[in-house]
Amino acid sequence: MARRARGVGEMRGLVMAGLVAGAALVSVLSVARVILALRSGTIGAPEEPEAVAPASVPDADLRGRSLLIPVQGVQPGALSDTFDDSRAGGARVHHALDILAPRGTPVLAAEAGRVVRLHNTGAGGITVYEVDPAGRYGYYYAHLDHYADGLAEGQTVARGQVLGYVGTTGNAPPGTPHLHFAIYEITDPRRPWRGRPIDPFPLWR
């Protein structure tokens, strides 16, 4: 009888040890995920670029890059400057350029760079975050109908490469397909969605 009780006690001890070891492993894996997220700069990323410095106009460096209008077939004369427009009943400033085009029109990379984030929820809907090769500027493409086939985070893209297609996802009016395009000067390389908003409109005037 005593031997049986001792065996049950040993079994309970093994079960408890297993539970403790399992909990420790889960904790270690959770910490590792947080560290990786911090290193990659994706932790706490907002749905849209986060302005952490006063808005500005393009400087000579940005003007000299001859950025593409990021919607296929759109000419400079068709653009309207919506950068300083109010949104959310005056609660915030737009800080972007709305480029109207038929649904499904290809959205192009304004310049060569790297896709650092793909996001598919919130106000921007289906979005792309791109960073230039020097890591100085970020480009944000929002309200896409869908992504280009094969587009992935970490992918290097060429100037003019198709990233996706004009749509109305997120909070865009259903009857007004357009690309919400933003440029920002990155202030923290670990968080490439943060920076100084820059008005794209003067680049094509």
mmCIF file of C-alpha atoms in Angstrom:
data_model
loop_
_atom_site.group_PDB
_atom_site.id
_atom_site.type_symbol
_atom_site.label_atom_id
_atom_site.label_comp_id
_atom_site.label_asym_id
_atom_site.label_seq_id
_atom_site.Cartn_x
_atom_site.Cartn_y
_atom_site.Cartn_z
ATOM 1 C CA MET A 1 0.000 0.000 0.000
ATOM 2 C CA ALA A 2 2.820 2.346 0.970
ATOM 3 C CA ARG A 3 4.588 1.466 -2.291
ATOM 4 C CA ARG A 4 1.453 2.350 -4.278
ATOM 5 C CA ALA A 5 1.072 5.679 -2.478
ATOM 6 C CA ARG A 6 4.719 6.417 -3.137
ATOM 7 C CA GLY A 7 4.215 5.665 -6.843
ATOM 8 C CA VAL A 8 1.220 7.983 -7.055
ATOM 9 C CA GLY A 9 3.225 10.698 -5.331
ATOM 10 C CA GLU A 10 6.090 10.277 -7.784
ATOM 11 C CA MET A 11 3.669 10.467 -10.720
ATOM 12 C CA ARG A 12 2.157 13.684 -9.383
ATOM 13 C CA GLY A 13 5.633 15.085 -8.967
ATOM 14 C CA LEU A 14 6.507 14.275 -12.562
ATOM 15 C CA VAL A 15 3.280 15.862 -13.816
ATOM 16 C CA MET A 16 3.933 19.033 -11.810
ATOM 17 C CA ALA A 17 7.518 19.196 -13.044
ATOM 18 C CA GLY A 18 6.267 18.832 -16.609
ATOM 19 C CA LEU A 19 3.745 21.639 -16.142
ATOM 20 C CA VAL A 20 6.387 23.944 -14.670
ATOM 21 C CA ALA A 21 8.812 23.146 -17.493
ATOM 22 C CA GLY A 22 6.082 23.758 -20.088
ATOM 23 C CA ALA A 23 5.160 27.101 -18.555
ATOM 24 C CA ALA A 24 8.821 28.135 -18.515
ATOM 25 C CA LEU A 25 9.201 27.205 -22.188
ATOM 26 C CA VAL A 26 6.124 29.249 -23.154
ATOM 27 C CA SER A 27 7.523 32.216 -21.215
ATOM 28 C CA VAL A 28 10.910 31.963 -22.949
ATOM 29 C CA LEU A 29 9.275 31.747 -26.390
ATOM 30 C CA SER A 30 7.069 34.773 -25.638
ATOM 31 C CA VAL A 31 10.066 36.862 -24.591
ATOM 32 C CA ALA A 32 11.941 35.763 -27.715
ATOM 33 C CA ARG A 33 9.041 36.878 -29.921
ATOM 34 C CA VAL A 34 8.981 40.289 -28.250
ATOM 35 C CA ILE A 35 12.746 40.713 -28.716
ATOM 36 C CA LEU A 36 12.488 39.776 -32.410
ATOM 37 C CA ALA A 37 9.597 42.198 -32.873
ATOM 38 C CA LEU A 38 11.557 45.000 -31.240
ATOM 39 C CA ARG A 39 14.562 44.296 -33.422
ATOM 40 C CA SER A 40 12.487 44.261 -36.583
ATOM 41 C CA GLY A 41 10.659 47.442 -35.628
ATOM 42 C CA THR A 42 7.183 45.962 -35.981
ATOM 43 C CA ILE A 43 6.039 46.061 -32.373
ATOM 44 C CA GLY A 44 3.363 48.642 -31.671
ATOM 45 C CA ALA A 45 3.141 49.682 -35.321
ATOM 46 C CA PRO A 46 0.161 51.975 -35.940
ATOM 47 C CA GLU A 47 -2.290 51.511 -38.787
ATOM 48 C CA GLU A 48 -1.000 54.644 -40.536
ATOM 49 C CA PRO A 49 2.311 56.537 -40.522
ATOM 50 C CA GLU A 50 2.823 58.313 -37.221
ATOM 51 C CA ALA A 51 3.780 62.003 -37.390
ATOM 52 C CA VAL A 52 6.395 62.762 -34.744
ATOM 53 C CA ALA A 53 7.784 65.977 -36.277
ATOM 54 C CA PRO A 54 6.272 69.057 -37.963
ATOM 55 C CA ALA A 55 5.125 68.602 -41.560
ATOM 56 C CA SER A 56 7.405 69.804 -44.325
ATOM 57 C CA VAL A 57 7.724 70.263 -48.083
ATOM 58 C CA PRO A 58 10.114 68.153 -50.201
ATOM 59 C CA ASP A 59 13.771 69.140 -49.939
ATOM 60 C CA ALA A 60 16.254 69.153 -52.825
ATOM 61 C CA ASP A 61 17.254 65.537 -52.194
ATOM 62 C CA LEU A 62 13.701 64.245 -52.519
ATOM 63 C CA ARG A 63 12.955 66.465 -55.512
ATOM 64 C CA GLY A 64 16.075 65.156 -57.242
ATOM 65 C CA ARG A 65 14.843 61.551 -57.082
ATOM 66 C CA SER A 66 12.211 62.070 -59.797
ATOM 67 C CA LEU A 67 9.628 59.996 -57.970
ATOM 68 C CA LEU A 68 6.900 58.406 -60.042
ATOM 69 C CA ILE A 69 3.295 59.339 -59.525
ATOM 70 C CA PRO A 70 2.417 55.994 -57.919
ATOM 71 C CA VAL A 71 -0.754 55.301 -59.915
ATOM 72 C CA GLN A 72 -0.379 54.105 -63.482
ATOM 73 C CA GLY A 73 -1.543 56.580 -66.138
ATOM 74 C CA VAL A 74 -2.207 59.521 -63.797
ATOM 75 C CA GLN A 75 -0.738 62.810 -65.037
ATOM 76 C CA PRO A 76 0.396 65.719 -62.832
ATOM 77 C CA GLY A 77 -2.483 67.930 -63.976
ATOM 78 C CA ALA A 78 -4.987 65.462 -62.511
ATOM 79 C CA LEU A 79 -3.631 65.838 -58.973
ATOM 80 C CA SER A 80 -5.112 67.997 -56.222
ATOM 81 C CA ASP A 81 -3.230 68.847 -53.039
ATOM 82 C CA THR A 82 -5.105 67.209 -50.144
ATOM 83 C CA PHE A 83 -2.164 67.212 -47.718
ATOM 84 C CA ASP A 84 -3.534 69.832 -45.303
ATOM 85 C CA ASP A 85 -7.172 68.724 -45.514
ATOM 86 C CA SER A 86 -8.897 67.953 -42.238
ATOM 87 C CA ARG A 87 -10.152 64.461 -41.463
ATOM 88 C CA ALA A 88 -12.323 62.874 -38.762
ATOM 89 C CA GLY A 89 -14.322 66.066 -38.313
ATOM 90 C CA GLY A 90 -11.214 68.192 -37.857
ATOM 91 C CA ALA A 91 -9.587 65.849 -35.345
ATOM 92 C CA ARG A 92 -6.542 65.295 -37.537
ATOM 93 C CA VAL A 93 -4.767 66.502 -40.687
ATOM 94 C CA HIS A 94 -4.718 64.281 -43.773
ATOM 95 C CA HIS A 95 -0.922 64.444 -44.360
ATOM 96 C CA ALA A 96 -1.257 62.506 -47.611
ATOM 97 C CA LEU A 97 -2.168 62.842 -51.270
ATOM 98 C CA ASP A 98 -5.365 61.213 -52.531
ATOM 99 C CA ILE A 99 -4.917 60.069 -56.141
ATOM 100 C CA LEU A 100 -8.218 59.185 -57.808
ATOM 101 C CA ALA A 101 -8.274 56.406 -60.399
ATOM 102 C CA PRO A 102 -10.585 53.604 -61.519
ATOM 103 C CA ARG A 103 -10.733 50.559 -59.277
ATOM 104 C CA GLY A 104 -8.062 48.045 -60.229
ATOM 105 C CA THR A 105 -5.600 50.591 -61.664
ATOM 106 C CA PRO A 106 -2.025 49.425 -60.886
ATOM 107 C CA VAL A 107 -0.309 51.129 -57.956
ATOM 108 C CA LEU A 108 3.429 51.573 -58.598
ATOM 109 C CA ALA A 109 6.452 51.935 -56.335
ATOM 110 C CA ALA A 110 7.334 55.628 -56.372
ATOM 111 C CA GLU A 111 11.018 54.682 -56.228
ATOM 112 C CA ALA A 112 13.158 51.625 -55.610
ATOM 113 C CA GLY A 113 13.151 50.365 -52.052
ATOM 114 C CA ARG A 114 12.117 47.605 -49.682
ATOM 115 C CA VAL A 115 8.680 46.545 -48.453
ATOM 116 C CA VAL A 116 8.863 46.687 -44.662
ATOM 117 C CA ARG A 117 5.231 46.080 -43.786
ATOM 118 C CA LEU A 118 2.005 44.805 -45.315
ATOM 119 C CA HIS A 119 -1.106 45.611 -43.320
ATOM 120 C CA ASN A 120 -4.710 44.634 -43.962
ATOM 121 C CA THR A 121 -6.967 46.203 -41.372
ATOM 122 C CA GLY A 122 -8.005 49.550 -39.932
ATOM 123 C CA ALA A 123 -8.502 52.909 -41.590
ATOM 124 C CA GLY A 124 -5.969 52.297 -44.371
ATOM 125 C CA GLY A 125 -7.380 48.927 -45.337
ATOM 126 C CA ILE A 126 -4.938 47.010 -47.503
ATOM 127 C CA THR A 127 -1.653 48.921 -47.254
ATOM 128 C CA VAL A 128 2.037 48.810 -48.145
ATOM 129 C CA TYR A 129 4.907 50.425 -46.241
ATOM 130 C CA GLU A 130 8.026 50.910 -48.381
ATOM 131 C CA VAL A 131 11.389 52.355 -47.298
ATOM 132 C CA ASP A 132 13.974 53.809 -49.677
ATOM 133 C CA PRO A 133 17.420 52.126 -49.998
ATOM 134 C CA ALA A 134 19.046 54.665 -47.662
ATOM 135 C CA GLY A 135 16.356 54.251 -45.007
ATOM 136 C CA ARG A 136 15.667 57.983 -45.023
ATOM 137 C CA TYR A 137 12.160 58.111 -46.497
ATOM 138 C CA GLY A 138 9.093 55.954 -46.088
ATOM 139 C CA TYR A 139 6.271 55.613 -48.617
ATOM 140 C CA TYR A 140 2.787 54.549 -47.588
ATOM 141 C CA TYR A 141 0.206 53.197 -50.045
ATOM 142 C CA ALA A 142 -3.323 52.682 -48.671
ATOM 143 C CA HIS A 143 -6.918 51.682 -49.605
ATOM 144 C CA LEU A 144 -5.640 49.078 -52.068
ATOM 145 C CA ASP A 145 -8.118 46.663 -53.601
ATOM 146 C CA HIS A 146 -5.559 43.858 -53.384
ATOM 147 C CA TYR A 147 -1.810 43.255 -53.486
ATOM 148 C CA ALA A 148 0.242 42.343 -56.541
ATOM 149 C CA ASP A 149 0.882 38.607 -56.770
ATOM 150 C CA GLY A 150 3.918 37.553 -54.766
ATOM 151 C CA LEU A 151 4.372 40.816 -52.835
ATOM 152 C CA ALA A 152 5.913 40.097 -49.431
ATOM 153 C CA GLU A 153 7.457 41.863 -46.449
ATOM 154 C CA GLY A 154 11.221 42.224 -46.805
ATOM 155 C CA GLN A 155 11.014 42.156 -50.595
ATOM 156 C CA THR A 156 13.134 44.565 -52.634
ATOM 157 C CA VAL A 157 11.085 46.416 -55.242
ATOM 158 C CA ALA A 158 12.104 48.397 -58.318
ATOM 159 C CA ARG A 159 10.937 51.870 -59.249
ATOM 160 C CA GLY A 160 7.647 51.480 -61.087
ATOM 161 C CA GLN A 161 7.035 47.909 -59.898
ATOM 162 C CA VAL A 162 3.371 47.080 -59.309
ATOM 163 C CA LEU A 163 2.631 46.836 -55.585
ATOM 164 C CA GLY A 164 -1.134 46.487 -55.750
ATOM 165 C CA TYR A 165 -4.278 47.955 -57.242
ATOM 166 C CA VAL A 166 -6.453 50.988 -56.492
ATOM 167 C CA GLY A 167 -9.450 50.228 -54.307
ATOM 168 C CA THR A 168 -11.623 51.437 -51.443
ATOM 169 C CA THR A 169 -10.600 49.248 -48.499
ATOM 170 C CA GLY A 170 -10.456 50.711 -44.993
ATOM 171 C CA ASN A 171 -12.365 53.937 -44.458
ATOM 172 C CA ALA A 172 -12.297 55.068 -48.112
ATOM 173 C CA PRO A 173 -15.715 56.020 -49.553
ATOM 174 C CA PRO A 174 -17.010 52.925 -51.412
ATOM 175 C CA GLY A 175 -17.787 54.940 -54.542
ATOM 176 C CA THR A 176 -14.483 56.810 -54.714
ATOM 177 C CA PRO A 177 -11.591 54.459 -55.465
ATOM 178 C CA HIS A 178 -8.266 56.165 -54.885
ATOM 179 C CA LEU A 179 -4.741 55.701 -53.576
ATOM 180 C CA HIS A 180 -3.923 57.369 -50.260
ATOM 181 C CA PHE A 181 -0.194 58.090 -50.709
ATOM 182 C CA ALA A 182 2.010 59.464 -47.951
ATOM 183 C CA ILE A 183 5.713 60.303 -47.695
ATOM 184 C CA TYR A 184 7.497 60.737 -44.391
ATOM 185 C CA GLU A 185 11.112 61.316 -43.391
ATOM 186 C CA ILE A 186 11.943 58.485 -40.992
ATOM 187 C CA THR A 187 13.107 59.583 -37.534
ATOM 188 C CA ASP A 188 13.696 56.143 -35.973
ATOM 189 C CA PRO A 189 15.113 53.346 -38.191
ATOM 190 C CA ARG A 190 13.720 50.728 -35.774
ATOM 191 C CA ARG A 191 10.223 52.123 -36.337
ATOM 192 C CA PRO A 192 10.072 52.981 -40.040
ATOM 193 C CA TRP A 193 6.437 54.115 -39.840
ATOM 194 C CA ARG A 194 7.365 57.138 -37.676
ATOM 195 C CA GLY A 195 8.616 60.434 -39.038
ATOM 196 C CA ARG A 196 8.087 63.888 -40.486
ATOM 197 C CA PRO A 197 5.164 64.087 -42.952
ATOM 198 C CA ILE A 198 6.115 65.523 -46.340
ATOM 199 C CA ASP A 199 3.643 66.903 -48.859
ATOM 200 C CA PRO A 200 4.032 64.851 -52.090
ATOM 201 C CA PHE A 201 2.062 67.302 -54.237
ATOM 202 C CA PRO A 202 4.939 69.769 -54.993
ATOM 203 C CA LEU A 203 7.050 66.931 -56.402
ATOM 204 C CA TRP A 204 4.931 66.865 -59.560
ATOM 205 C CA ARG A 205 4.195 70.567 -60.008
#
